[in-house]
XYZ file of C-alpha atoms in Angstrom:
316
model
C 93.870 92.212 110.030
C 94.434 91.376 106.382
C 97.973 91.051 105.089
C 99.728 90.368 101.784
C 98.399 86.794 101.633
C 94.937 88.242 100.983
C 96.222 90.742 98.404
C 97.909 87.849 96.596
C 94.705 85.812 96.815
C 92.494 88.544 95.328
C 95.170 89.137 92.679
C 94.447 85.614 91.392
C 91.020 86.871 90.335
C 88.816 85.153 92.914
C 85.464 86.854 93.482
C 84.746 85.147 96.783
C 86.878 84.259 99.787
C 86.201 80.542 99.198
C 88.266 79.985 96.057
C 86.570 77.242 94.052
C 83.878 76.629 96.668
C 81.634 78.936 94.654
C 81.856 79.288 90.888
C 81.776 82.943 89.869
C 79.753 85.102 92.234
C 77.826 84.054 95.356
C 74.797 81.901 94.582
C 71.665 80.337 96.024
C 70.450 81.421 99.440
C 73.091 84.154 99.661
C 72.008 85.743 96.414
C 68.350 85.420 97.363
C 68.778 87.185 100.708
C 70.696 90.038 99.119
C 68.148 90.476 96.344
C 65.492 91.036 98.997
C 67.737 93.571 100.723
C 68.648 95.474 97.578
C 65.029 95.908 96.455
C 64.647 98.322 99.387
C 67.355 100.672 98.111
C 66.018 104.082 97.035
C 66.561 105.775 93.696
C 69.910 107.571 93.525
C 71.194 105.208 96.214
C 74.677 105.178 97.649
C 76.015 101.942 99.157
C 79.261 101.170 100.976
C 80.501 97.567 100.794
C 83.131 97.020 103.499
C 85.785 94.309 103.160
C 84.677 93.943 99.550
C 87.410 91.628 98.244
C 87.178 91.697 94.450
C 83.697 93.167 94.646
C 81.422 90.110 94.562
C 78.759 91.855 96.619
C 79.192 95.227 94.932
C 78.685 93.558 91.556
C 75.597 91.816 92.904
C 74.128 95.220 93.792
C 74.640 96.294 90.190
C 73.010 93.097 88.923
C 70.022 93.187 91.271
C 69.316 96.929 90.978
C 69.361 97.172 87.208
C 67.100 100.063 86.218
C 67.900 102.144 89.282
C 70.558 104.831 89.480
C 73.166 104.477 92.176
C 76.745 104.187 93.359
C 78.456 101.317 95.149
C 81.825 101.907 96.776
C 83.678 98.798 97.907
C 86.611 99.138 100.295
C 89.147 96.522 101.337
C 92.310 96.470 103.431
C 93.980 94.334 100.737
C 94.855 95.317 97.189
C 91.869 94.455 94.980
C 90.990 94.690 91.289
C 88.512 97.039 89.662
C 85.656 95.109 88.010
C 85.322 94.905 84.261
C 83.254 97.865 83.041
C 79.931 97.154 81.371
C 78.067 99.312 78.892
C 74.743 101.028 79.510
C 74.678 100.622 83.289
C 73.213 103.250 85.586
C 75.058 101.919 88.622
C 78.663 102.908 89.236
C 80.896 100.407 91.049
C 84.208 101.635 92.459
C 86.555 99.394 94.459
C 89.127 101.013 96.747
C 92.243 99.135 97.897
C 94.173 99.550 101.145
C 91.168 100.992 102.974
C 90.531 99.840 106.533
C 86.856 99.559 107.490
C 87.877 100.511 111.028
C 88.807 104.019 109.824
C 86.559 105.305 107.028
C 87.916 108.843 107.317
C 87.520 109.572 103.595
C 83.737 109.261 103.795
C 81.433 111.878 105.234
C 79.035 111.211 108.071
C 75.475 110.329 107.055
C 76.434 109.853 103.397
C 75.323 106.257 102.634
C 71.863 104.700 102.375
C 73.270 101.277 103.202
C 76.441 99.679 104.506
C 76.839 96.032 103.547
C 79.382 93.301 104.177
C 79.585 89.659 103.248
C 82.183 87.483 104.955
C 84.354 90.500 105.628
C 83.578 92.835 108.499
C 83.909 90.002 111.044
C 87.662 90.039 110.379
C 87.762 93.533 111.892
C 87.546 94.873 115.436
C 83.803 95.513 115.856
C 84.569 98.196 118.439
C 86.101 100.207 115.603
C 84.281 99.091 112.445
C 80.703 99.270 113.769
C 80.871 102.901 114.958
C 82.361 103.825 111.586
C 79.564 102.012 109.757
C 77.019 103.803 111.936
C 78.680 107.168 111.379
C 78.583 107.033 107.572
C 74.976 105.768 107.449
C 72.165 108.222 106.868
C 69.360 108.290 109.468
C 67.201 105.209 108.826
C 70.063 103.778 106.794
C 70.558 100.027 107.058
C 73.604 97.943 107.964
C 73.424 94.386 106.610
C 76.012 91.776 107.531
C 76.312 88.233 106.230
C 79.008 86.647 108.379
C 80.709 83.328 108.905
C 78.746 80.956 111.159
C 80.950 78.720 113.297
C 79.071 75.615 112.093
C 78.669 76.577 108.443
C 79.551 74.263 105.594
C 82.268 76.698 104.512
C 83.907 76.780 107.943
C 83.728 72.998 108.310
C 85.188 72.491 104.846
C 88.028 74.930 105.437
C 88.792 73.516 108.878
C 89.390 70.184 107.152
C 91.741 71.770 104.619
C 93.566 73.571 107.419
C 93.960 70.339 109.358
C 95.331 68.573 106.295
C 97.931 71.178 105.334
C 99.112 71.309 108.960
C 99.535 67.533 109.071
C 102.874 65.740 109.234
C 102.046 64.103 105.905
C 101.939 67.472 104.134
C 105.310 68.370 105.617
C 106.626 64.982 104.492
C 105.205 65.538 101.013
C 107.062 68.817 100.539
C 110.293 67.430 101.958
C 110.112 64.292 99.809
C 109.433 66.313 96.661
C 112.590 68.330 97.334
C 114.647 65.184 97.976
C 113.452 63.592 94.758
C 114.137 66.694 92.672
C 117.683 66.899 94.029
C 118.295 63.171 93.542
C 117.116 63.409 89.928
C 119.589 66.181 89.150
C 119.416 67.849 85.753
C 116.775 66.257 83.517
C 116.855 67.699 80.006
C 116.535 64.783 77.573
C 114.556 61.516 77.325
C 117.803 59.738 78.194
C 117.868 61.593 81.514
C 114.373 60.368 82.303
C 115.492 56.799 81.613
C 118.490 57.352 83.897
C 116.237 58.594 86.707
C 113.912 55.587 86.376
C 116.875 53.231 86.656
C 118.322 55.011 89.693
C 117.626 53.065 92.908
C 117.769 56.154 95.129
C 115.264 58.023 92.953
C 112.997 54.974 92.865
C 113.082 54.635 96.660
C 112.196 58.320 97.131
C 109.455 58.087 94.478
C 107.867 55.216 96.408
C 108.048 57.291 99.606
C 106.317 60.144 97.778
C 103.532 57.869 96.524
C 103.109 56.397 100.005
C 102.719 59.880 101.493
C 100.191 60.837 98.826
C 98.203 57.665 99.511
C 98.139 58.511 103.211
C 96.906 62.042 102.477
C 94.127 60.580 100.317
C 93.215 58.210 103.136
C 93.222 61.046 105.678
C 90.857 63.324 103.706
C 90.600 63.045 99.933
C 88.223 65.990 99.531
C 90.431 68.296 101.600
C 93.441 67.154 99.574
C 91.677 68.174 96.351
C 90.669 71.536 97.829
C 94.210 72.229 99.040
C 95.632 71.997 95.483
C 98.614 70.046 96.806
C 98.289 67.478 94.041
C 98.311 70.154 91.342
C 101.704 71.266 92.647
C 102.985 67.684 92.502
C 101.687 67.275 88.954
C 103.209 70.561 87.828
C 106.751 69.769 88.902
C 106.834 66.108 87.849
C 104.877 66.443 84.601
C 104.886 69.944 83.138
C 108.153 70.803 84.878
C 109.988 67.518 84.402
C 112.481 69.076 81.953
C 112.909 72.324 83.852
C 116.466 73.090 85.003
C 117.161 71.938 88.551
C 117.422 75.512 89.827
C 113.969 76.301 88.426
C 112.487 73.210 90.065
C 113.922 74.277 93.419
C 112.540 77.796 92.987
C 109.133 76.300 92.237
C 109.279 74.219 95.421
C 110.018 77.382 97.403
C 107.000 78.969 95.714
C 104.845 75.985 96.702
C 105.915 76.307 100.334
C 104.970 79.991 100.310
C 101.592 79.189 98.743
C 100.832 76.579 101.398
C 101.883 78.995 104.145
C 99.660 81.727 102.688
C 96.767 79.257 102.452
C 97.251 78.299 106.091
C 97.219 81.962 107.161
C 94.073 82.721 105.138
C 92.213 79.683 106.443
C 93.214 80.386 110.035
C 91.920 83.948 109.719
C 88.753 82.683 108.047
C 87.988 80.083 110.717
C 88.957 82.447 113.553
C 86.535 85.039 112.158
C 83.537 82.702 112.434
C 80.894 83.731 114.960
C 79.235 81.491 117.557
C 76.079 82.251 119.571
C 77.934 84.015 122.390
C 79.842 86.203 119.953
C 76.591 86.955 118.146
C 75.114 88.218 121.406
C 78.129 90.460 121.932
C 77.790 91.774 118.381
C 74.121 92.632 118.890
C 74.993 94.506 122.094
C 77.589 96.511 120.190
C 75.029 97.425 117.524
C 72.856 99.025 120.188
C 75.860 100.754 121.736
C 76.754 102.401 118.447
C 73.300 103.711 117.560
C 72.012 100.798 115.500
C 68.732 98.997 116.190
C 68.536 95.297 115.369
C 66.007 94.587 112.617
C 66.683 90.929 111.841
C 68.992 88.085 112.749
C 68.757 84.583 111.317
C 70.745 81.601 110.115
C 70.883 81.186 106.352
C 70.685 77.579 105.161
C 70.805 75.772 101.845
C 67.840 73.844 100.463
C 69.483 70.785 102.039
C 69.392 72.527 105.461
C 73.139 73.059 105.618
C 74.224 76.192 107.461
C 75.701 78.907 105.238
C 75.992 81.999 107.427
C 74.498 84.443 109.889
C 72.308 87.221 108.478
C 72.266 90.346 110.647
C 70.484 93.584 109.824
C 70.244 96.813 111.808
C 68.880 100.307 111.207
C 70.483 103.561 112.242
C 68.417 105.513 114.743
């Protein structure tokens, strides 16, 4: 289940769980499939978005249903941000932090026209979250899930990042950065920079650092860019060159924590992906908890790359 590494992630302002993989809100085939779903919402609708993150899907409801009157409540186990208010909207969006979709005790039975989730509910225990989703749905209410597909472009991309940050080269990079910072000592003036450049020990470590970076580029340049490792290197040896030594060391500790948090998030993300066997188990659980399957399909980009599963069920 989600932990502080997700709260910290959402606190950075991301709308989606993919960081820079998507700019702004979800786009393309994802947006198209949700637009079709949201057109079926009645007037005076009430929607529950489970595992909402910073409300990407809840905000998409507001965008797609302009002209209707309704309420969207987004819940997430992590701490999330309320969206920026907009004027003259007839759709209220409320995001609730620290709310587990496996225990929706604050919401009455048969109170929502739709329960939706995008890349979220699959992190939960379906034996707990699905009966809760069914309970809060009105009769004929619809549960719609867009979930991680085990062969999707997002999963493949994040598996590569995960492999890279777990590599011995990444460990070497962090260790070598620390060695170089300590060897440089206090650097406060241009004269100190000249001293560092003339120091044989510093020069040897700098070459080791460059060699490690070159190997990371050779291993997977795209994953290296996605990991943001190089931005950390640039920060400490460019922007932070004249920082006091103690501040540089604190920053390196921060970098280690960021990489650890990234590893935890990506492991949870990849572990949450669903293969065909798990999909079959999920469909069986839908029936068990009073939900009839309406649709299941694989969403793909225009280039035929897999994006996600699309699963829809109606309450009996």
